[in-house]
Amino acid sequence: MTGLWVLVATLVAAGAVGALLKARNGRVRAARPAAARGLPAPVTDVLDPASAVTLVQISTTFCAPCRHAKAVLAPLAERTAGLHHVELDVTDQPEVAQSLSVLRTPTTIALTPDGRELLRVGGVPKGPELLAALRPHLTSRTV
């Protein structure tokens, strides 16, 4: 009988964790106060000085959700003035993910041309929600 209770408790805990992860997936979070450290070189190299916001998608080689994130972010950046998207594969550069405090892929970080973090999204972003959060930082509207 004890084994049955352990099984039930495990299933309930797994269900709760799954629900929590699903609720957090794709949620736009405001940037935390900036730390004293700078951005790693691979990130500063991809910032677009001509765009108001650069979406840096942190990905890895075998990440299936990363392809979905790219399918959301690339068209969003193409049709939005002042928005640039770049995918940064950190498979061979784990120190980049560590310095950015990235714990999962995909993670999308919205950065200004000078490297200030505006917001970040863990998981596959929801396009309309992300665009609404970025609108105050963009110079013009979508086409």
PDB file of C-alpha atoms in Angstrom:
ATOM      1  CA  MET A   1       0.000   0.000   0.000  1.00  0.00           C
ATOM      2  CA  THR A   2       2.911   2.363   0.709  1.00  0.00           C
ATOM      3  CA  GLY A   3       4.123   1.873  -2.869  1.00  0.00           C
ATOM      4  CA  LEU A   4       0.756   3.049  -4.196  1.00  0.00           C
ATOM      5  CA  TRP A   5       0.924   6.237  -2.110  1.00  0.00           C
ATOM      6  CA  VAL A   6       4.464   6.908  -3.326  1.00  0.00           C
ATOM      7  CA  LEU A   7       3.307   6.455  -6.924  1.00  0.00           C
ATOM      8  CA  VAL A   8       0.349   8.816  -6.445  1.00  0.00           C
ATOM      9  CA  ALA A   9       2.529  11.442  -4.752  1.00  0.00           C
ATOM     10  CA  THR A  10       5.098  11.210  -7.544  1.00  0.00           C
ATOM     11  CA  LEU A  11       2.422  11.621 -10.225  1.00  0.00           C
ATOM     12  CA  VAL A  12       0.918  14.628  -8.428  1.00  0.00           C
ATOM     13  CA  ALA A  13       4.345  16.262  -8.034  1.00  0.00           C
ATOM     14  CA  ALA A  14       5.217  15.610 -11.693  1.00  0.00           C
ATOM     15  CA  GLY A  15       1.892  17.078 -12.786  1.00  0.00           C
ATOM     16  CA  ALA A  16       2.459  20.204 -10.694  1.00  0.00           C
ATOM     17  CA  VAL A  17       5.978  20.692 -12.060  1.00  0.00           C
ATOM     18  CA  GLY A  18       4.734  20.170 -15.628  1.00  0.00           C
ATOM     19  CA  ALA A  19       1.953  22.728 -15.159  1.00  0.00           C
ATOM     20  CA  LEU A  20       4.414  25.248 -13.716  1.00  0.00           C
ATOM     21  CA  LEU A  21       6.859  24.806 -16.603  1.00  0.00           C
ATOM     22  CA  LYS A  22       4.071  25.116 -19.168  1.00  0.00           C
ATOM     23  CA  ALA A  23       2.828  28.323 -17.533  1.00  0.00           C
ATOM     24  CA  ARG A  24       6.345  29.836 -17.583  1.00  0.00           C
ATOM     25  CA  ASN A  25       7.110  28.843 -21.191  1.00  0.00           C
ATOM     26  CA  GLY A  26       7.147  31.868 -23.476  1.00  0.00           C
ATOM     27  CA  ARG A  27       6.384  34.382 -20.728  1.00  0.00           C
ATOM     28  CA  VAL A  28       7.945  37.809 -21.192  1.00  0.00           C
ATOM     29  CA  ARG A  29       9.916  38.900 -18.120  1.00  0.00           C
ATOM     30  CA  ALA A  30      11.214  42.385 -17.482  1.00  0.00           C
ATOM     31  CA  ALA A  31      14.978  42.736 -17.246  1.00  0.00           C
ATOM     32  CA  ARG A  32      16.551  42.474 -13.842  1.00  0.00           C
ATOM     33  CA  PRO A  33      18.672  45.370 -12.627  1.00  0.00           C
ATOM     34  CA  ALA A  34      21.916  45.403 -14.582  1.00  0.00           C
ATOM     35  CA  ALA A  35      24.911  43.777 -12.998  1.00  0.00           C
ATOM     36  CA  ALA A  36      28.370  45.292 -13.114  1.00  0.00           C
ATOM     37  CA  ARG A  37      29.545  42.773 -15.718  1.00  0.00           C
ATOM     38  CA  GLY A  38      29.520  43.451 -19.440  1.00  0.00           C
ATOM     39  CA  LEU A  39      28.135  41.358 -22.252  1.00  0.00           C
ATOM     40  CA  PRO A  40      30.279  38.566 -23.681  1.00  0.00           C
ATOM     41  CA  ALA A  41      31.984  39.329 -27.009  1.00  0.00           C
ATOM     42  CA  PRO A  42      29.818  36.959 -29.119  1.00  0.00           C
ATOM     43  CA  VAL A  43      26.752  38.926 -27.998  1.00  0.00           C
ATOM     44  CA  THR A  44      28.196  42.407 -28.504  1.00  0.00           C
ATOM     45  CA  ASP A  45      29.374  41.325 -31.967  1.00  0.00           C
ATOM     46  CA  VAL A  46      25.796  40.589 -33.098  1.00  0.00           C
ATOM     47  CA  LEU A  47      24.128  43.750 -31.746  1.00  0.00           C
ATOM     48  CA  ASP A  48      22.721  45.857 -34.578  1.00  0.00           C
ATOM     49  CA  PRO A  49      23.499  49.555 -33.986  1.00  0.00           C
ATOM     50  CA  ALA A  50      20.921  50.541 -36.624  1.00  0.00           C
ATOM     51  CA  SER A  51      18.030  48.813 -34.802  1.00  0.00           C
ATOM     52  CA  ALA A  52      16.321  50.026 -31.659  1.00  0.00           C
ATOM     53  CA  VAL A  53      16.146  46.456 -30.326  1.00  0.00           C
ATOM     54  CA  THR A  54      18.128  43.310 -31.124  1.00  0.00           C
ATOM     55  CA  LEU A  55      16.529  40.011 -30.173  1.00  0.00           C
ATOM     56  CA  VAL A  56      19.363  37.626 -29.307  1.00  0.00           C
ATOM     57  CA  GLN A  57      18.035  34.070 -29.349  1.00  0.00           C
ATOM     58  CA  ILE A  58      20.275  31.780 -27.312  1.00  0.00           C
ATOM     59  CA  SER A  59      20.081  28.294 -28.870  1.00  0.00           C
ATOM     60  CA  THR A  60      21.871  24.974 -29.001  1.00  0.00           C
ATOM     61  CA  THR A  61      22.382  22.538 -31.852  1.00  0.00           C
ATOM     62  CA  PHE A  62      19.879  19.847 -30.853  1.00  0.00           C
ATOM     63  CA  CYS A  63      17.191  22.108 -29.400  1.00  0.00           C
ATOM     64  CA  ALA A  64      13.842  21.414 -31.096  1.00  0.00           C
ATOM     65  CA  PRO A  65      12.001  24.361 -29.467  1.00  0.00           C
ATOM     66  CA  CYS A  66      14.784  26.644 -30.757  1.00  0.00           C
ATOM     67  CA  ARG A  67      13.575  26.058 -34.316  1.00  0.00           C
ATOM     68  CA  HIS A  68      10.061  27.057 -33.260  1.00  0.00           C
ATOM     69  CA  ALA A  69      11.386  30.183 -31.562  1.00  0.00           C
ATOM     70  CA  LYS A  70      13.263  31.133 -34.735  1.00  0.00           C
ATOM     71  CA  ALA A  71      10.066  30.599 -36.748  1.00  0.00           C
ATOM     72  CA  VAL A  72       8.326  33.130 -34.488  1.00  0.00           C
ATOM     73  CA  LEU A  73      11.138  35.684 -34.095  1.00  0.00           C
ATOM     74  CA  ALA A  74      12.569  35.915 -37.627  1.00  0.00           C
ATOM     75  CA  PRO A  75       9.277  36.930 -39.321  1.00  0.00           C
ATOM     76  CA  LEU A  76       8.459  39.257 -36.428  1.00  0.00           C
ATOM     77  CA  ALA A  77      11.775  41.078 -36.919  1.00  0.00           C
ATOM     78  CA  GLU A  78      11.342  41.182 -40.716  1.00  0.00           C
ATOM     79  CA  ARG A  79       8.003  42.960 -40.507  1.00  0.00           C
ATOM     80  CA  THR A  80       8.837  45.272 -37.576  1.00  0.00           C
ATOM     81  CA  ALA A  81      10.855  48.418 -38.116  1.00  0.00           C
ATOM     82  CA  GLY A  82      13.617  48.878 -35.561  1.00  0.00           C
ATOM     83  CA  LEU A  83      13.726  45.183 -34.605  1.00  0.00           C
ATOM     84  CA  HIS A  84      16.573  42.803 -35.472  1.00  0.00           C
ATOM     85  CA  HIS A  85      16.782  39.065 -34.718  1.00  0.00           C
ATOM     86  CA  VAL A  86      19.901  36.949 -34.441  1.00  0.00           C
ATOM     87  CA  GLU A  87      20.311  33.364 -33.302  1.00  0.00           C
ATOM     88  CA  LEU A  88      23.397  32.617 -31.224  1.00  0.00           C
ATOM     89  CA  ASP A  89      24.319  28.935 -30.908  1.00  0.00           C
ATOM     90  CA  VAL A  90      26.072  28.381 -27.578  1.00  0.00           C
ATOM     91  CA  THR A  91      26.629  24.626 -27.935  1.00  0.00           C
ATOM     92  CA  ASP A  92      30.398  25.117 -28.037  1.00  0.00           C
ATOM     93  CA  GLN A  93      30.363  28.299 -25.913  1.00  0.00           C
ATOM     94  CA  PRO A  94      28.696  27.422 -22.596  1.00  0.00           C
ATOM     95  CA  GLU A  95      30.510  30.301 -20.919  1.00  0.00           C
ATOM     96  CA  VAL A  96      28.371  32.728 -22.968  1.00  0.00           C
ATOM     97  CA  ALA A  97      25.155  31.207 -21.627  1.00  0.00           C
ATOM     98  CA  GLN A  98      26.599  31.176 -18.125  1.00  0.00           C
ATOM     99  CA  SER A  99      27.620  34.839 -18.239  1.00  0.00           C
ATOM    100  CA  LEU A 100      24.098  35.769 -19.402  1.00  0.00           C
ATOM    101  CA  SER A 101      22.484  33.607 -16.678  1.00  0.00           C
ATOM    102  CA  VAL A 102      20.723  31.506 -19.311  1.00  0.00           C
ATOM    103  CA  LEU A 103      19.510  28.234 -17.823  1.00  0.00           C
ATOM    104  CA  ARG A 104      17.489  26.879 -20.760  1.00  0.00           C
ATOM    105  CA  THR A 105      17.280  27.100 -24.502  1.00  0.00           C
ATOM    106  CA  PRO A 106      15.740  28.813 -26.232  1.00  0.00           C
ATOM    107  CA  THR A 107      16.063  32.018 -24.285  1.00  0.00           C
ATOM    108  CA  THR A 108      15.506  35.291 -26.097  1.00  0.00           C
ATOM    109  CA  ILE A 109      17.045  38.477 -24.741  1.00  0.00           C
ATOM    110  CA  ALA A 110      15.987  41.882 -26.064  1.00  0.00           C
ATOM    111  CA  LEU A 111      18.940  44.286 -26.040  1.00  0.00           C
ATOM    112  CA  THR A 112      19.423  47.926 -26.957  1.00  0.00           C
ATOM    113  CA  PRO A 113      22.300  48.893 -29.303  1.00  0.00           C
ATOM    114  CA  ASP A 114      24.429  49.772 -26.262  1.00  0.00           C
ATOM    115  CA  GLY A 115      23.809  46.322 -24.713  1.00  0.00           C
ATOM    116  CA  ARG A 116      21.199  47.179 -22.085  1.00  0.00           C
ATOM    117  CA  GLU A 117      18.790  44.302 -21.468  1.00  0.00           C
ATOM    118  CA  LEU A 118      15.137  45.237 -21.885  1.00  0.00           C
ATOM    119  CA  LEU A 119      13.476  41.884 -21.317  1.00  0.00           C
ATOM    120  CA  ARG A 120      13.917  38.146 -21.756  1.00  0.00           C
ATOM    121  CA  VAL A 121      11.751  35.198 -22.697  1.00  0.00           C
ATOM    122  CA  GLY A 122      12.429  31.612 -21.649  1.00  0.00           C
ATOM    123  CA  GLY A 123      11.064  29.076 -24.119  1.00  0.00           C
ATOM    124  CA  VAL A 124       9.238  29.767 -27.360  1.00  0.00           C
ATOM    125  CA  PRO A 125       8.014  33.381 -27.337  1.00  0.00           C
ATOM    126  CA  LYS A 126       4.451  34.362 -28.128  1.00  0.00           C
ATOM    127  CA  GLY A 127       4.806  36.890 -30.964  1.00  0.00           C
ATOM    128  CA  PRO A 128       1.969  39.319 -30.115  1.00  0.00           C
ATOM    129  CA  GLU A 129       2.861  39.354 -26.402  1.00  0.00           C
ATOM    130  CA  LEU A 130       6.536  39.998 -27.166  1.00  0.00           C
ATOM    131  CA  LEU A 131       5.723  42.748 -29.657  1.00  0.00           C
ATOM    132  CA  ALA A 132       3.429  44.441 -27.138  1.00  0.00           C
ATOM    133  CA  ALA A 133       6.212  44.417 -24.551  1.00  0.00           C
ATOM    134  CA  LEU A 134       8.723  45.800 -27.063  1.00  0.00           C
ATOM    135  CA  ARG A 135       6.480  48.476 -28.599  1.00  0.00           C
ATOM    136  CA  PRO A 136       7.617  51.288 -26.223  1.00  0.00           C
ATOM    137  CA  HIS A 137      11.219  50.644 -27.276  1.00  0.00           C
ATOM    138  CA  LEU A 138      10.649  50.541 -31.029  1.00  0.00           C
ATOM    139  CA  THR A 139      10.834  53.607 -33.218  1.00  0.00           C
ATOM    140  CA  SER A 140       7.887  52.750 -35.488  1.00  0.00           C
ATOM    141  CA  ARG A 141       4.980  50.357 -35.875  1.00  0.00           C
ATOM    142  CA  THR A 142       4.763  47.030 -37.678  1.00  0.00           C
ATOM    143  CA  VAL A 143       3.788  46.920 -41.329  1.00  0.00           C
TER     144      VAL A 143
END
